[in-house]
Coordinates of C-alpha atoms and ligand atoms in Angstrom, one line a residue:
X1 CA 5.6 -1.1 -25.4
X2 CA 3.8 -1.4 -29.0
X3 CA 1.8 -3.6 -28.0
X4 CA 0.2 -1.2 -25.0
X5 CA -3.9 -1.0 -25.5
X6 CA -5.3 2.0 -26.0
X7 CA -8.6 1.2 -24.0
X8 CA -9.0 -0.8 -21.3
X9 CA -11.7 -1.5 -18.4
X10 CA -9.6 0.0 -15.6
X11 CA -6.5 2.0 -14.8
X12 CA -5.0 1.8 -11.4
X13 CA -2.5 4.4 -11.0
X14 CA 0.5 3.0 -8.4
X15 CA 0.8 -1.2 -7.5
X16 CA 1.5 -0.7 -3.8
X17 CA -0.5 -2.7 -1.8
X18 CA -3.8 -1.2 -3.1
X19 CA -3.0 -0.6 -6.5
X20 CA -2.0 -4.3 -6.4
X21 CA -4.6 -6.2 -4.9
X22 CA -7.4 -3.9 -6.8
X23 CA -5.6 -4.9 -9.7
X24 CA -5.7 -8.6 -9.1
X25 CA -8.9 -8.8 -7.7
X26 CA -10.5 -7.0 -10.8
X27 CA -8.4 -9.1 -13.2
X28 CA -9.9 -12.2 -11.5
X29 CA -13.3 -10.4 -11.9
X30 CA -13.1 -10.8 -15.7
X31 CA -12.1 -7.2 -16.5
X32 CA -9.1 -6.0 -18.6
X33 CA -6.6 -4.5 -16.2
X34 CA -3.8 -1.9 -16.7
X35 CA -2.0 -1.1 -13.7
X36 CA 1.5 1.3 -13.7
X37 CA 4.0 2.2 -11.3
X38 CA 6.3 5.0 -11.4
X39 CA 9.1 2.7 -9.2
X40 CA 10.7 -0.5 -10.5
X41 CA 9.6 -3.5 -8.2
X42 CA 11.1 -4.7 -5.7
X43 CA 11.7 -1.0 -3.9
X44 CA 12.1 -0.1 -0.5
X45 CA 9.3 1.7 1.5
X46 CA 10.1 3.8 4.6
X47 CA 7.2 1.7 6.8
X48 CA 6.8 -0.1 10.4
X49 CA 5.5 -3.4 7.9
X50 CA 3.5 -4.7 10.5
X51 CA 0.1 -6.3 9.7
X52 CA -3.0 -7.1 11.7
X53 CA -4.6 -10.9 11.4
X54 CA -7.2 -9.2 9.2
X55 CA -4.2 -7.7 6.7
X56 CA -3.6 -11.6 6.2
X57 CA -6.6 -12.6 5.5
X58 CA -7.0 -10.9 2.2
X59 CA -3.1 -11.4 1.5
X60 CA -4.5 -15.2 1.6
X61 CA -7.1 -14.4 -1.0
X62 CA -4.6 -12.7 -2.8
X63 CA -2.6 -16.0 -2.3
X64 CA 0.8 -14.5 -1.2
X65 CA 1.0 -15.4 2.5
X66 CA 3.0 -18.5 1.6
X67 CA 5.4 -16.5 -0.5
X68 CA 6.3 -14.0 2.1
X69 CA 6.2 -16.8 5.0
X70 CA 9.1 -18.5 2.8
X71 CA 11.0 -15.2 2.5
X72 CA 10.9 -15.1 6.3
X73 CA 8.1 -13.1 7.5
X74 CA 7.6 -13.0 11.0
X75 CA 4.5 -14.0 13.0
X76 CA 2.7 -11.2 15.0
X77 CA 1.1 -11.9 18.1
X78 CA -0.3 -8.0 19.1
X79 CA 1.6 -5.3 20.1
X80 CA 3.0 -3.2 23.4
X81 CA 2.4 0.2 24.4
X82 CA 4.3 2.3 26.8
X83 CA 3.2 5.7 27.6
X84 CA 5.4 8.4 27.9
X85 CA 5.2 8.4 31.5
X86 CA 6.1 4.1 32.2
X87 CA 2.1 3.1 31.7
X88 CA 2.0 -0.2 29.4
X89 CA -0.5 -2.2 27.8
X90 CA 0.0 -5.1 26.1
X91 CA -2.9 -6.2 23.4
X92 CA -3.1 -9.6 22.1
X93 CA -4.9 -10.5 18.7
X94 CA -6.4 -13.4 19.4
X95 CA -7.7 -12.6 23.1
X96 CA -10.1 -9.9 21.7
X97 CA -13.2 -10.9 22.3
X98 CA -13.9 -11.4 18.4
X99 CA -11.8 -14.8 16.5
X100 CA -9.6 -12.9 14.2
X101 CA -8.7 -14.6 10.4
X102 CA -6.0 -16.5 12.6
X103 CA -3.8 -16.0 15.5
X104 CA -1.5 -14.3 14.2
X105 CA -0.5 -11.2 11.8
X106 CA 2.8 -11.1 10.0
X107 CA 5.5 -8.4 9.8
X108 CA 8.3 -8.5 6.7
X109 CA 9.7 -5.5 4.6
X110 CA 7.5 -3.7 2.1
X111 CA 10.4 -5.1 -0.9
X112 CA 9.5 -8.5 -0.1
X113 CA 5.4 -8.0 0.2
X114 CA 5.2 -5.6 -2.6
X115 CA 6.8 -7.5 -5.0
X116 CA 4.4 -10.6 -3.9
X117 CA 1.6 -8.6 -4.4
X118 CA 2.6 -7.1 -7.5
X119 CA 3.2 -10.5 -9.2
X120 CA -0.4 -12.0 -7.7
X121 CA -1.6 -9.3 -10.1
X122 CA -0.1 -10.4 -12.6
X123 CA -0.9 -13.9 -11.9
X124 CA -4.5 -13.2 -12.2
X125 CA -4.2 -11.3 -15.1
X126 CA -3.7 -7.9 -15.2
X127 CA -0.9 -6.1 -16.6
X128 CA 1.3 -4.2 -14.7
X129 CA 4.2 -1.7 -16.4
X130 CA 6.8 -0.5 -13.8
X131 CA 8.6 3.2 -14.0
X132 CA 5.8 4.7 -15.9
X133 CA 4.0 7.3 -14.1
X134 CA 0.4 8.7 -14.5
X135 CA 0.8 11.8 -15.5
X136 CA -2.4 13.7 -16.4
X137 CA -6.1 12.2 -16.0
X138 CA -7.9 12.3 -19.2
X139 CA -10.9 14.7 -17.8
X140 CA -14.0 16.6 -19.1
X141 CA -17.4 17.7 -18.0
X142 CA -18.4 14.3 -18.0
X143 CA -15.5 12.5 -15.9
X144 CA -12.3 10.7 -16.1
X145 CA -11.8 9.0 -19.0
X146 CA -8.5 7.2 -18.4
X147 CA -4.9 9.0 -18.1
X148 CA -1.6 10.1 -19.9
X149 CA 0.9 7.6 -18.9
X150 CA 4.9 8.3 -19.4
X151 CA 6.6 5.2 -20.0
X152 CA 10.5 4.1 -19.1
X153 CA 11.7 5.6 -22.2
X154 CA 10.0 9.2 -21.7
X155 CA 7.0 8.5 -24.2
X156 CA 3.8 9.7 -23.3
X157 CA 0.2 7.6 -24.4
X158 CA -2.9 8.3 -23.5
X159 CA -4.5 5.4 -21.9
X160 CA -8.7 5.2 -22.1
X161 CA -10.3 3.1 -19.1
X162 CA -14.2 3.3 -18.0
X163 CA -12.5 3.5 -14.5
X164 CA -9.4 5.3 -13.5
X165 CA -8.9 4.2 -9.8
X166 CA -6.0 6.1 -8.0
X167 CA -4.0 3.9 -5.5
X168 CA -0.8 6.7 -5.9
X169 CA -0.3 7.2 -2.0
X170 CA 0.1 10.0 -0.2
X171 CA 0.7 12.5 -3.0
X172 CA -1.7 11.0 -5.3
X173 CA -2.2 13.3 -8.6
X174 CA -5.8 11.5 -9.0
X175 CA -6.7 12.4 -5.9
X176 CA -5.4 16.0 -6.6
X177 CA -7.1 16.2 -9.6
X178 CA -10.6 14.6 -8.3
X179 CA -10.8 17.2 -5.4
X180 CA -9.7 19.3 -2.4
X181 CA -7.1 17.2 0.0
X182 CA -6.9 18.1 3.8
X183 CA -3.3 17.8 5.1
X184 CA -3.8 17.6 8.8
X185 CA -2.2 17.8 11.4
X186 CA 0.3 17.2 13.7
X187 CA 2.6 17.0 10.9
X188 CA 5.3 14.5 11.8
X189 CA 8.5 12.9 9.8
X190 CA 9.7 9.3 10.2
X191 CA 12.9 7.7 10.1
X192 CA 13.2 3.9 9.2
X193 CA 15.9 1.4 9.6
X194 CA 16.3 -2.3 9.8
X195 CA 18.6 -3.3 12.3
X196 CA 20.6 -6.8 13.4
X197 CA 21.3 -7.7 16.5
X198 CA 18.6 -6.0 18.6
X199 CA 17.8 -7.9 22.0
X200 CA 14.8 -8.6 23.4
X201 CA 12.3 -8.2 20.3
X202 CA 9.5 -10.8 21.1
X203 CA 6.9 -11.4 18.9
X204 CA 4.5 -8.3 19.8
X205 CA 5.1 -5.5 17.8
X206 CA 6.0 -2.4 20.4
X207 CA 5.3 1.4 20.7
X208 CA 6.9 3.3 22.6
X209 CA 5.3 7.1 23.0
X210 CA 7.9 10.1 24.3
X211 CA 6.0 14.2 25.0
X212 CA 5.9 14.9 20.9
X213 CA 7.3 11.8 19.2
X214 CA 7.2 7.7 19.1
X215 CA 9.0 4.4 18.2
X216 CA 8.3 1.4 17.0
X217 CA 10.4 -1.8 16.9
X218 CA 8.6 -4.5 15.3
X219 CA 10.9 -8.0 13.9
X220 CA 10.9 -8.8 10.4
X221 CA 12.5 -11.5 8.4
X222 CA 16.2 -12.8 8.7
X223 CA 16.0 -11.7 12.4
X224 CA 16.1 -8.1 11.8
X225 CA 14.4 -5.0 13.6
X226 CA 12.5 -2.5 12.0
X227 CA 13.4 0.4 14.1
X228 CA 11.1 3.5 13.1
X229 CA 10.9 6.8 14.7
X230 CA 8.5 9.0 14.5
X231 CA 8.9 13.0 15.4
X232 CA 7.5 16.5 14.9
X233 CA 8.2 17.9 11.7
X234 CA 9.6 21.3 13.0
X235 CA 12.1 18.6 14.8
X236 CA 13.2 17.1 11.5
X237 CA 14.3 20.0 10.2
X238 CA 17.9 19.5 12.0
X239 CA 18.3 16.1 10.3
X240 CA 18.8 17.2 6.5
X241 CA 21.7 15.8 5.0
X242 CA 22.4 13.7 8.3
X243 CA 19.7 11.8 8.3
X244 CA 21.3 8.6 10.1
X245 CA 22.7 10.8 13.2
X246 CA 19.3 12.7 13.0
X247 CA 17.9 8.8 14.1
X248 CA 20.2 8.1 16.4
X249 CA 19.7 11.4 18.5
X250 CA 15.7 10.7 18.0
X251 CA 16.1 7.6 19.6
X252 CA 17.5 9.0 22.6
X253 CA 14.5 10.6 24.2
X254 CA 13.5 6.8 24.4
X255 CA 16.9 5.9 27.0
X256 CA 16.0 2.3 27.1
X257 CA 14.8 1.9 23.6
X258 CA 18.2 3.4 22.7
X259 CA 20.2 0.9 24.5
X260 CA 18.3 -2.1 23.0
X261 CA 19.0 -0.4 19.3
X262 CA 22.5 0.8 20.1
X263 CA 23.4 -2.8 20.5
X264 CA 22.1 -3.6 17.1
X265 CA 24.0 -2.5 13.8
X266 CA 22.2 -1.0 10.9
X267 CA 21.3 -3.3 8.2
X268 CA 19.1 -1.3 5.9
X269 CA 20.0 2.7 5.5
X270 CA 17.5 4.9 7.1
X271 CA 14.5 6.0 4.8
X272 CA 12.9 9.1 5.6
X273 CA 9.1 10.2 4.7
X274 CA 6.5 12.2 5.7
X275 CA 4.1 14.8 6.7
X276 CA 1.5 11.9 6.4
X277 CA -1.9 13.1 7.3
X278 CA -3.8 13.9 4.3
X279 CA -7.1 12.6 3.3
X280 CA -9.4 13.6 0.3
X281 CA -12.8 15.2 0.0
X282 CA -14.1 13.5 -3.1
X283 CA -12.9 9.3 -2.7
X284 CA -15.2 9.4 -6.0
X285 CA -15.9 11.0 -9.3
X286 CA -17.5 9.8 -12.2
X287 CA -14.9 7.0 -13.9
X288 CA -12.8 7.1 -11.5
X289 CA -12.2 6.4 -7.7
X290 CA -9.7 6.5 -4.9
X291 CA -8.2 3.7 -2.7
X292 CA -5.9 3.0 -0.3
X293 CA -3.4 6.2 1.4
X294 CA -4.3 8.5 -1.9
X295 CA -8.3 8.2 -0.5
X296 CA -6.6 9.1 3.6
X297 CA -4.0 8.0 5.7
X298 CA -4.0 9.8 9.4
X299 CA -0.8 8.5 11.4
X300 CA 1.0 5.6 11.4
X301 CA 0.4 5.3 15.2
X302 CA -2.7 2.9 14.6
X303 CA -0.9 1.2 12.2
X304 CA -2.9 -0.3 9.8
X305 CA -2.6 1.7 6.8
X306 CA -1.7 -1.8 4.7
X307 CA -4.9 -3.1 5.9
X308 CA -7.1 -0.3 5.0
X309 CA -5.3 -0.4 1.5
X310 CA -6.1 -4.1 1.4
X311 CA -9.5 -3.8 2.3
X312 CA -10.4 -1.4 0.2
X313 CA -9.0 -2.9 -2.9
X314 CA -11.9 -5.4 -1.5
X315 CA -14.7 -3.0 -1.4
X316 CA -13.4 -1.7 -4.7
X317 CA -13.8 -5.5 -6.3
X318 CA -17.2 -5.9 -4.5
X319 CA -18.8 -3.1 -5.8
X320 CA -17.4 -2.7 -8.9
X321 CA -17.5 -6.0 -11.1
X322 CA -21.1 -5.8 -11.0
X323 CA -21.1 -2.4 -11.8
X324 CA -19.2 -2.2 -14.6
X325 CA -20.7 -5.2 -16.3
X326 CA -23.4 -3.1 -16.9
X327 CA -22.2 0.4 -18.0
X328 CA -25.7 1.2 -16.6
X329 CA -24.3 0.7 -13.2
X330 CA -21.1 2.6 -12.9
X331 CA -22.2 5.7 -11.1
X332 CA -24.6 3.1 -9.0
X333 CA -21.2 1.2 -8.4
X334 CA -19.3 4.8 -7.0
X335 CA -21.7 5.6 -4.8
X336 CA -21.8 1.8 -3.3
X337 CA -17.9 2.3 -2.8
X338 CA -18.8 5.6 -1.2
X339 CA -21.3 4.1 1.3
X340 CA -19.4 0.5 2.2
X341 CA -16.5 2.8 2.9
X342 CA -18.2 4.4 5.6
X343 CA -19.4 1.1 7.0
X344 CA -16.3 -0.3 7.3
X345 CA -13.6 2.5 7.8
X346 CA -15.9 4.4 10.2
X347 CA -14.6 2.8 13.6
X348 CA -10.8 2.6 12.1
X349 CA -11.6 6.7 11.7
X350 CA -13.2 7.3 14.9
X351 CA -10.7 5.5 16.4
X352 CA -7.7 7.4 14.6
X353 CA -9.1 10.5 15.7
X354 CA -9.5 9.3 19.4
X355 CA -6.0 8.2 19.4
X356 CA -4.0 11.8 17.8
X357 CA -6.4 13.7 20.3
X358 CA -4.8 12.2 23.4
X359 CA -1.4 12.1 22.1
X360 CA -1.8 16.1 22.6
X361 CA -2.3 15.2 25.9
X362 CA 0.5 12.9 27.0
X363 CA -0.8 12.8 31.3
X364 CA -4.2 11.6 29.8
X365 CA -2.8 9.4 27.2
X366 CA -0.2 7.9 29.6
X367 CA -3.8 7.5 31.9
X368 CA -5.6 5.8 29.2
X369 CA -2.7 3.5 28.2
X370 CA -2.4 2.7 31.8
X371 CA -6.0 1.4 32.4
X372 CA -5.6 -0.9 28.9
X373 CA -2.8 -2.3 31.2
X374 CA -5.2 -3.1 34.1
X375 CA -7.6 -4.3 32.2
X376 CA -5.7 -6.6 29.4
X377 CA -9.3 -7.3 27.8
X378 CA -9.7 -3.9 27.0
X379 CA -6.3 -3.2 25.6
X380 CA -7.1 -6.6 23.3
X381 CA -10.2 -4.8 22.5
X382 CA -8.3 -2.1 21.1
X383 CA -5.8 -3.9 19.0
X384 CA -8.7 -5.5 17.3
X385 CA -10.8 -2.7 16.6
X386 CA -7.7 -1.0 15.1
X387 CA -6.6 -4.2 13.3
X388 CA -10.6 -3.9 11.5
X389 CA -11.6 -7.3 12.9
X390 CA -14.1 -6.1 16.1
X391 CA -16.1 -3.6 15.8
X392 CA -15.8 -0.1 16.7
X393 CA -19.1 -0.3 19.1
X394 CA -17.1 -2.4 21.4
X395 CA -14.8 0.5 22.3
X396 CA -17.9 3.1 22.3
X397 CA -20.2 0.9 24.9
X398 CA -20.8 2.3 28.3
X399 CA -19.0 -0.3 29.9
X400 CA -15.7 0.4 28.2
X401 CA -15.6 3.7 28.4
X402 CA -16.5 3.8 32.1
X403 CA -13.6 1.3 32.8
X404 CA -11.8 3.9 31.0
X405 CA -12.8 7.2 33.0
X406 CA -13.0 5.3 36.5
Ligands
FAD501 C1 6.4 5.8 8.9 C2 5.3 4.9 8.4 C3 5.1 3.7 9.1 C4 4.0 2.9 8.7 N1 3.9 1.7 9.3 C5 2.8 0.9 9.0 C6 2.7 -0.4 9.6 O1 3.4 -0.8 10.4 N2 1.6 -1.1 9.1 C7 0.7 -0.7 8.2 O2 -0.2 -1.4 7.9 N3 0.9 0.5 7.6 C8 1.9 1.3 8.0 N4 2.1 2.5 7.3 C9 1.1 2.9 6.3 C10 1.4 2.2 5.0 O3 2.7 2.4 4.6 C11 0.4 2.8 3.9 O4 -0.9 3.0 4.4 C12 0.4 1.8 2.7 O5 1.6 1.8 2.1 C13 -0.7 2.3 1.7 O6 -0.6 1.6 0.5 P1 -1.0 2.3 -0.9 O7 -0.9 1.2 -1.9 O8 -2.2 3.1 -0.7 O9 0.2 3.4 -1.1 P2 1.7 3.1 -1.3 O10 2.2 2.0 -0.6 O11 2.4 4.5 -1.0 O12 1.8 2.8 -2.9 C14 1.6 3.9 -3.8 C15 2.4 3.5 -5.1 O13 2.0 4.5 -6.1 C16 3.2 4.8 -6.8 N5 3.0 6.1 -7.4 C17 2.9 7.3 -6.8 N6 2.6 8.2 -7.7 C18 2.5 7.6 -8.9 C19 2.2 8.1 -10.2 N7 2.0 9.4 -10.5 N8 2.2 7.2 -11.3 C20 2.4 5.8 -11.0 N9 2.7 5.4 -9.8 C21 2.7 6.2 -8.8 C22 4.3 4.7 -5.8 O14 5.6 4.4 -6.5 C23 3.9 3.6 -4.9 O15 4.4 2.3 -5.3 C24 3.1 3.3 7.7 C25 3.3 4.5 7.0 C26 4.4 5.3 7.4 C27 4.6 6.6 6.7

């Protein structure tokens, strides 16, 4: 890596789906991109890998949804909930009220969309090195000035950017570094397989909710099933070493989930990650910003966490190629970030919150689920306020919520 530069406009620590698409959308913006990754792409990803219309619509700007349509992503048309008590609700993208990007969403394994969005980066320009970690943000009074990168070979360089934008996931170091992080709770662990031969997956996404944990069985490419399960951590603690029997056991407090999966055969070894909930303080400092899970990610139960990291790749392109063509701007340029964050993740927040609150309560929630059943344009509603394409205000007006309570 002679030929590394020393300076460049922008860092982006970790090419997941945000460090990715920030990348590329930056590159295409005219600035000199250096994006790393500590894994070697393509990787696995313990994930459900299911994806709103709205996720598509900036994979299409991105110009990968043909790619991963070829490798055999499957079409989405909403998703199912049953209640821990037998309530269901079925929400439908394109019945919600609000004409989504198109009809459909796609689902298909984080190796296969990762490496697409990893090469878009590329293709528009930006560089991106795999196993080489940020190590160490280059910090004074003043701000980030870039980072200490450790390349394949165990070198260290430090790299100077005029923004250092931290798209590390969960246990981001920039967001470490930038400020306090919360880790909420409940604090749950999941377990994630891909299965063959599961019956009876249509194309709905499902999610089925027990007293303390969930399952969801979505279909991805080649036919298969991504079966993941989602429990207390204090439950985990039996499955060290044992992981796959630790799945299997899981599964069983979902009886007829279980005989659907038992009749499949395991395809993918089970990946195991979590606690999850963690969100930072400080999404900005000066010369540097957060995006994606290292700024929060709450629960997988709403699912959308590869929208949000889209989407905010967005925000970071739209307020930050004008800012940093004028070094006047920059600060200007963090606190736009700051603000169209708010605008646009507030309902996907308020509606996170909503959800873990009644999960303590599983009569209520089972209640709730229930009249979404009943009323299919409300559970429609839903799916589409969490898939970030109708906004929050439609599940906050008097009308729904009464239809709720009564
Ligand atoms: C069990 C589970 C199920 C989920 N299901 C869904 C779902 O169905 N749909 C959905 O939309 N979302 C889902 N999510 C959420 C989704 O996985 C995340 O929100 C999404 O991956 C966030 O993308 P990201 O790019 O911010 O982070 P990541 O995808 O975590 O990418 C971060 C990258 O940074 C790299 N990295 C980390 N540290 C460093 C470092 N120091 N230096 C360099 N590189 C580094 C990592 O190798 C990684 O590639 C789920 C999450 C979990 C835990």
């Amino acid at each position: 890596m002679t030929d590394l530069p020393r300076e460049v406009d922008v860092l982006v620590a970790g090419s997941g789906p945000a460090g990715s698409a920030t990348a590329a959308l930056l590159a295409r913006g005219g600035l000199s991109v250096l994006a790393t990754d500590r894994a070697a792409f393509p990787r696995e990803k313990p994930c459900a890998e299911y994806m709103s219309p709205e996720a598509v619509r900036v994979l299409a700007r991105l110009g990968v949804v043909e790619a991963i349509e070829n490798a055999g992503a499957a079409a989405l048309e909403g998703m199912k909930l049953t209640a821990a008590h037998g309530a269901t609700a079925h929400g439908v993208f394109s019945q919600a009220g609000h004409r989504p990007y198109r009809a459909t969403g796609l689902s298909v394994s984080r190796r296969i969309l990762d490496n697409e969005l990893v090469r878009a980066a590329r293709a528009a320009g930006a560089r991106v090195l795999e196993r080489t970690s940020v190590e160490e943000l280059l910090i004074d009074q003043s701000g980030v000035h870039g980072a200490i990168i450790r390349d394949p070979t165990g070198q260290r360089r430090p790299i100077k950017a005029r923004l250092t934008v931290g798209a590390d996931g969960l246990r981001s170091i920039v967001a470490r570094r930038l400020g306090k992080r919360t880790h909420g709770s409940p604090r749950r662990i999941a377990f994630v397989a891909h299965l063959a031969g599961v019956p009876s997956v249509g194309s709905s996404a499902e999610l089925h909710f027990g007293l303390t944990s969930y399952v969801g069985l979505n279909r991805v490419e080649n036919q298969q099933t991504n079966v993941a399960v989602v429990v207390p951590s204090e439950h985990a603690v039996a499955a060290r070493g044992r992981s796959e029997e630790f799945f299997w056991e899981a599964l069983q407090e979902f009886p007829t989930v279980y005989q659907r999966v038992r009749a499949g055969r395991i395809v993918r070894p089970v990946l195991v990650t979590g606690p999850f909930a963690a969100w930072s303080h400080r999404v900005v400092a000066p010369g540097s910003l957060l995006v994606g899970d290292a700024a929060d990610f709450f629960d997988p139960v709403t699912g959308d966490g590869i929208y949000s990291a889209l989407r905010g790749a967005e925000l970071v392109a739209e307020t930050m190629i004008p800012a940093l063509s004028d070094s006047d701007l920059a600060t200007h340029g963090l606190r736009q970030y700051q603000r169209r964050r708010r605008e646009v993740f507030a309902g996907k927040w308020i509606m996170e919150r909503i959800t873990r609150y009644l999960m303590y309560f599983p009569r209520l929630f089972d209640r709730s689920v229930s009249r979404l059943g009943q009323h299919g344009d409300m559970a429609h509603t839903a799916i589409g306020v969490a898939g970030g394409y109708v906004p929050i205000r439609a599940m906050l007006h008097p009308a729904f919520i009464a239809r709720m309570v009564f």
